[in-house]
Each structure stands twice: as structure tokens, then as C-alpha cells.
mmCIF file of C-alpha atoms in Angstrom:
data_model
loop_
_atom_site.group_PDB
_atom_site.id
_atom_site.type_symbol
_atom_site.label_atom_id
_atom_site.label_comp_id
_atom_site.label_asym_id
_atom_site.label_seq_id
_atom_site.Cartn_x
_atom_site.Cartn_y
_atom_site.Cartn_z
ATOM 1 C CA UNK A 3 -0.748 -13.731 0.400
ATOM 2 C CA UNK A 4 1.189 -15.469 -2.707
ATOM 3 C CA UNK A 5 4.054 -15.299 -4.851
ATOM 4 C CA UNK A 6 5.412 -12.030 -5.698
ATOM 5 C CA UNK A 7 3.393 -11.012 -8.699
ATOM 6 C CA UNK A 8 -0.160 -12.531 -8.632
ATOM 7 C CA UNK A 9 -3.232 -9.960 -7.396
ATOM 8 C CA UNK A 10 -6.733 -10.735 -6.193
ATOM 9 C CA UNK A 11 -8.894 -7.404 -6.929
ATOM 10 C CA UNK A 12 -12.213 -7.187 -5.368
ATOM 11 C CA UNK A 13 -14.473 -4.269 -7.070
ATOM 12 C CA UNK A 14 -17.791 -2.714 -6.200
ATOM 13 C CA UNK A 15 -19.993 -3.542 -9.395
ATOM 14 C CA UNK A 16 -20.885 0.345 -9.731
ATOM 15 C CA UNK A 17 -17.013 0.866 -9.813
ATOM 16 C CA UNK A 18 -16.565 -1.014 -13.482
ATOM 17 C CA UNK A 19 -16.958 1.227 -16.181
ATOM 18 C CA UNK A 20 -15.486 3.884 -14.815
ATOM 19 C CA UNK A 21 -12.276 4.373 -15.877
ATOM 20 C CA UNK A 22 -10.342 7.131 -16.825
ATOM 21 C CA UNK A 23 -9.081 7.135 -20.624
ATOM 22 C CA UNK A 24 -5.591 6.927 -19.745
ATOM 23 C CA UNK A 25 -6.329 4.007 -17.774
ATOM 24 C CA UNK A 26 -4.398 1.504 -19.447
ATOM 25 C CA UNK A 27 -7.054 -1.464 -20.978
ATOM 26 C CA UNK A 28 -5.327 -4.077 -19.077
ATOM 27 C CA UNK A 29 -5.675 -2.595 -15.683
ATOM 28 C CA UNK A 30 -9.836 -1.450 -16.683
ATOM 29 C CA UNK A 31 -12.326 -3.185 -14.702
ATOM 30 C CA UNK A 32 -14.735 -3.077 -16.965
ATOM 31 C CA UNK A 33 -12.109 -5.226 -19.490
ATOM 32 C CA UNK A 34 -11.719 -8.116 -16.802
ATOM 33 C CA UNK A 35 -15.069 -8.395 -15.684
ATOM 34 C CA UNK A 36 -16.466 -8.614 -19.834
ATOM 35 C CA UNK A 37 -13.791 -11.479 -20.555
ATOM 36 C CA UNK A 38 -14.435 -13.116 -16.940
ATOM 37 C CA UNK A 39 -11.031 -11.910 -15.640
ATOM 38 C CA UNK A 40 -9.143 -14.106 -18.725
ATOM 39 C CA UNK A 41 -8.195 -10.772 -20.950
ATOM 40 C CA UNK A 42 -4.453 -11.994 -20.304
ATOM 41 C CA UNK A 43 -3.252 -15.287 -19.462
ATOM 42 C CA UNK A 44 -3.547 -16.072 -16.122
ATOM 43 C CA UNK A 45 -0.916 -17.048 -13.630
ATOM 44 C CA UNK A 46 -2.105 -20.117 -12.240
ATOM 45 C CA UNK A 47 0.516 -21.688 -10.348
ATOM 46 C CA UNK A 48 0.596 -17.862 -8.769
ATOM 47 C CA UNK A 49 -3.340 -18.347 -8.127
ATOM 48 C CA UNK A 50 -3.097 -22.006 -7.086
ATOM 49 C CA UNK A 51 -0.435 -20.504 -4.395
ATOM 50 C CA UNK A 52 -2.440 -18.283 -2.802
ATOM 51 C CA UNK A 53 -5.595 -20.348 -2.855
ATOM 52 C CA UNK A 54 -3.398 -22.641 -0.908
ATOM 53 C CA UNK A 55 -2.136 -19.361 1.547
ATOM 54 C CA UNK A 56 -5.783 -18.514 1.577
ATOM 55 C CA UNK A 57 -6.689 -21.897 2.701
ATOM 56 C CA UNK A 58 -3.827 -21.846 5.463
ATOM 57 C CA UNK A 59 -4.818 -18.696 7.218
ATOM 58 C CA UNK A 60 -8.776 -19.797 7.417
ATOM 59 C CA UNK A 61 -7.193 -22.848 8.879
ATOM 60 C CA UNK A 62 -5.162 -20.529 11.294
ATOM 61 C CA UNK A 63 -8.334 -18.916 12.793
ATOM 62 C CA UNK A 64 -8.814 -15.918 10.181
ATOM 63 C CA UNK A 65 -7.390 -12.849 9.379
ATOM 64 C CA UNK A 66 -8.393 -11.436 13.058
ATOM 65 C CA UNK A 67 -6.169 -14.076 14.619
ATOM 66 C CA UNK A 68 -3.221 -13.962 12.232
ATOM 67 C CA UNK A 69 -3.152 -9.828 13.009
ATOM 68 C CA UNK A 70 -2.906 -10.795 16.314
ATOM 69 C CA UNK A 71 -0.222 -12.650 16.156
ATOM 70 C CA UNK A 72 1.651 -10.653 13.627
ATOM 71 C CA UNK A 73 1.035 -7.767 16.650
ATOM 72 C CA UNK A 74 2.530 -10.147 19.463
ATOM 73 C CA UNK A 75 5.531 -11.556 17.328
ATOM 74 C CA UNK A 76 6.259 -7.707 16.604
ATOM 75 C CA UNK A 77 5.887 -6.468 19.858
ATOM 76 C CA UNK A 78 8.254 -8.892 21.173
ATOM 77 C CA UNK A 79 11.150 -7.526 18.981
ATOM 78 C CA UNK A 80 10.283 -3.718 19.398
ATOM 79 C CA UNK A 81 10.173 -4.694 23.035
ATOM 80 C CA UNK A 82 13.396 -5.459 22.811
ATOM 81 C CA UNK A 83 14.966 -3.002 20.817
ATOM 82 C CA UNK A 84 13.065 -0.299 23.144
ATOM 83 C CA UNK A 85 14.180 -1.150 26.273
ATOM 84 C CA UNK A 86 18.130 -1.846 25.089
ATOM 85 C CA UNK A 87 19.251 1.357 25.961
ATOM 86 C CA UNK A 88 20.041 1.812 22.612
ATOM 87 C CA UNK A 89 22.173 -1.143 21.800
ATOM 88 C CA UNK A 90 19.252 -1.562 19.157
ATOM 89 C CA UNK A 91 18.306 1.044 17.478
ATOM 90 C CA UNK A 92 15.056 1.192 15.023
ATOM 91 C CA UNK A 93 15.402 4.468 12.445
ATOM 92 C CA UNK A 94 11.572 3.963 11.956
ATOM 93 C CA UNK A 95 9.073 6.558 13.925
ATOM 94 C CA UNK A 96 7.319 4.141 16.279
ATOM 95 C CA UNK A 97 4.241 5.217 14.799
ATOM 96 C CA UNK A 98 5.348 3.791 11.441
ATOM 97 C CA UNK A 99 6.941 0.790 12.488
ATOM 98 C CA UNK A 100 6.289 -2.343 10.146
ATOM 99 C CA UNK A 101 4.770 -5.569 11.949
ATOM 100 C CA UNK A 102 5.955 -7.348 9.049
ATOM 101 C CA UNK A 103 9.861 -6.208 8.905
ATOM 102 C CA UNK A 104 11.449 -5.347 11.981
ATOM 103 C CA UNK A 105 14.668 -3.145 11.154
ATOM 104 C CA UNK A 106 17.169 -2.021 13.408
ATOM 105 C CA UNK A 107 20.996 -1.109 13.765
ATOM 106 C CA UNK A 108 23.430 -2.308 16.622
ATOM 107 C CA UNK A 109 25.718 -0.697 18.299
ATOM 108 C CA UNK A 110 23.826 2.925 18.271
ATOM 109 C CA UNK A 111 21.986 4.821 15.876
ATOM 110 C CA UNK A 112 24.276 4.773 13.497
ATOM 111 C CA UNK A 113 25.466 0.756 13.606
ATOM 112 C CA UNK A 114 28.396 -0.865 14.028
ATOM 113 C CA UNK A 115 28.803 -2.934 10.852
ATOM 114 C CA UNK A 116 31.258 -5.579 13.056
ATOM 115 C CA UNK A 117 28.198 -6.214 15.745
ATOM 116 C CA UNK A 118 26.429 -6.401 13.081
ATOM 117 C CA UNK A 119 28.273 -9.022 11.423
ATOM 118 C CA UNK A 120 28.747 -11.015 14.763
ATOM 119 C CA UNK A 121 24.812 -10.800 15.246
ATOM 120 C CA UNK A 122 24.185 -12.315 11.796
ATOM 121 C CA UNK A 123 27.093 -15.182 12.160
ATOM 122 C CA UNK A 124 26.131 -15.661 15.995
ATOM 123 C CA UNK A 125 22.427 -15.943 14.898
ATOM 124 C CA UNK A 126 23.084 -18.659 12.047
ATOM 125 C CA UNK A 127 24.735 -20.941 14.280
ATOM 126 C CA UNK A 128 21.358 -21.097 16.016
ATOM 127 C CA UNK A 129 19.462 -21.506 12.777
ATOM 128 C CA UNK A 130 18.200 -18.004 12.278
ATOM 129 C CA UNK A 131 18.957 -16.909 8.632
ATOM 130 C CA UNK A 132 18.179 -13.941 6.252
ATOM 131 C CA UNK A 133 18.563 -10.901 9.250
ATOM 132 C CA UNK A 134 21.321 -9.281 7.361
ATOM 133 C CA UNK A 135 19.595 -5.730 6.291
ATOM 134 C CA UNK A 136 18.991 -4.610 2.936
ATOM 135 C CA UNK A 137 22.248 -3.570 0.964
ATOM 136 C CA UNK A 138 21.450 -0.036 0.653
ATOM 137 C CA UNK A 139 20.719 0.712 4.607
ATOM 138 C CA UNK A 140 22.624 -2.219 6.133
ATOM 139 C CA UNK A 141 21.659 -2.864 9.683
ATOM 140 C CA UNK A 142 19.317 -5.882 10.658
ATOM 141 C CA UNK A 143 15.948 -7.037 9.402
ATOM 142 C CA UNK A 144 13.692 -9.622 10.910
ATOM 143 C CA UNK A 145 10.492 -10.450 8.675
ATOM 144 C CA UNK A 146 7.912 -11.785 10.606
ATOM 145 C CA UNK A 147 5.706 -12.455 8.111
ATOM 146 C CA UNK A 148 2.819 -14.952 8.421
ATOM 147 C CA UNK A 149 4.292 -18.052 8.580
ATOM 148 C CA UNK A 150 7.107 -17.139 11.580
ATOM 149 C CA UNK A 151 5.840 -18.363 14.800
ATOM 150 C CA UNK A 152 5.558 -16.498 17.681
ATOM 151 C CA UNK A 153 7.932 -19.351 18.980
ATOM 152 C CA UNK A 154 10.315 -19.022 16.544
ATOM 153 C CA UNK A 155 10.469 -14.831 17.309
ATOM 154 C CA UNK A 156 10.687 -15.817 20.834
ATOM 155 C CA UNK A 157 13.669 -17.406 20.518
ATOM 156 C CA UNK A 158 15.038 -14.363 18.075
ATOM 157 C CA UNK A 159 13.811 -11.961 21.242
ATOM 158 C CA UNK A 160 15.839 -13.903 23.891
ATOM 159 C CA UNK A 161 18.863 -14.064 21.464
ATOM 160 C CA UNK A 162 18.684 -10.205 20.927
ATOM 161 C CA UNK A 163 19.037 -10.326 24.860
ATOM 162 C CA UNK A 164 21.229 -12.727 25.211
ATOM 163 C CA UNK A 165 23.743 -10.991 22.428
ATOM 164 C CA UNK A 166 23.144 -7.597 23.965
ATOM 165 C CA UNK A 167 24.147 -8.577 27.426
ATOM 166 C CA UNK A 168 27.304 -10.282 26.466
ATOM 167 C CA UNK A 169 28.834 -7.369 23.557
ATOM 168 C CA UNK A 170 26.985 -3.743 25.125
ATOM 169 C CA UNK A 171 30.518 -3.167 26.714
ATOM 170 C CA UNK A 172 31.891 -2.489 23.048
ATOM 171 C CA UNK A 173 29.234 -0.207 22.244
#
């Protein structure tokens, strides 16, 4: 909800003092809540940025509206994916599949890095950046995270198609 880093804690008041000792002094309730949550210097900027966030997603229509977007903007992609007979492939269980990070390979389970490569320089051209998969797994990953629109995965979802109609020969 900010920049990597900052953390908003909310604690039940019969939950402070009640650390164990090894519970570093930093991380004890009971520590924040006697110096008013200033026992280490704050990051404000980090704060300010989330207040802001904060701000954005009231403005949005809540929490219960941004989940339900977050569900429709996913379930376009995995829609996708599922019914490419297994052009894409997602190595996640369906019933741990992110909303937030859609991964997948292309070409079959097991990828083909020179799809994959096409996808990513194909999808640039159209203005959709940052789907190349993490360096250790490879593949594809589309984050979806609050501010995408549902538009803007739309147009990822029909490209998907689009690519998969004119390359699932080479698979």
C-alpha cells in the first residue's frame, strides 16, 4: 500500500506487553506504543506515500471494490492462459494462483525462451513493459497490482490471444 519498506501495524491493546524476551525491542509493541510509535526515526516520505495510496483507494470505492477488481483483472488473464490449450502455461496450483502476479510460460510447460522473447518485444511495441519473468524462473509475469486497470489488462488479454493465434503452429 506504499513504498517497499514502510509498515502500518494495527494491535489489540491487550496484545502490548506481551512479548516474548527474544523479541527484539524494536519490533515490541509495548516499546512503540510508550514512545508514541517514534522509538526509531520514522520514514515519512514512506508514510506520506501511503497516506496518499490510502487516500486513492477510499477514493476508488474501498477495499471491497479494489478486490473486486483485482479478481476481474486476474480472471481475465487466467482465462486466458486456461483455455490456450496450453500455449500458456501457469506452474502455480490454481488454488494458489496470485491475483497480484500472473506467471506463466509459452510455448508448453516448460517455455520456449524464443516465444518468450517475441511476446516481450511484440508486447513493448504496444506499450506493455516489465512482463519479462523473474531471472531465476524465466517465463512471463504480469502484475496487476492496484493501479492496472481492468482496461489496461484487457488489452494484455486480447494480445495474449491475438499472439497465441498467430505463433501456436511453432509450439
Amino acid at each position: 500500500m506504499g513504498c517497499a519498506g514502510v509498515t502500518a501495524v494495527i494491535v489489540r491493546e491487550d496484545l502490548v506487553g506481551t512479548s516474548i524476551p527474544e523479541c527484539p525491542i524494536i519490533l515490541d509493541y509495548k516499546t512503540q506504543v510508550g514512545m508514541n510509535s517514534l522509538y526509531n526515526t520514522p520514514p515519512v516520505y514512506s508514510i506520506y506515500i501511503m497516506g496518499l495510496v490510502f487516500e486513492w483507494v477510499k477514493k476508488q470505492g474501498g477495499v471491497k471494490v479494489m478486490e473486486e477488481r483485482s479478481i476481474k483483472k486476474s480472471n481475465l488473464l487466467y482465462d486466458v492462459i486456461d483455455n490456450s490449450e496450453n500455449f500458456y502455461c501457469c506452474p502455480v496450483d490454481v488454488s494458489a494462483r496470485s491475483r497480484m502476479n500472473i506467471t506463466y510460460r509459452i510455448g508448453g510447460p516448460g517455455g520456449n525462451e524464443e516465444l518468450e522473447k517475441k511476446f516481450v518485444e511484440e508486447a513493448k511495441k504496444q506499450g506493455m513493459v516489465s512482463l519479462k519473468g523473474h531471472r531465476s524462473v524465466g517465463g512471463i509475469r504480469a502484475s496487476l497490482y492496484n493501479a492496472t486497470t481492468i482496461e489496461e489488462t484487457m488489452k494484455l488479454a486480447e494480445f495474449m490471444s491475438e499472439f497465441k493465434d498467430r505463433y501456436f503452429s511453432l509450439m
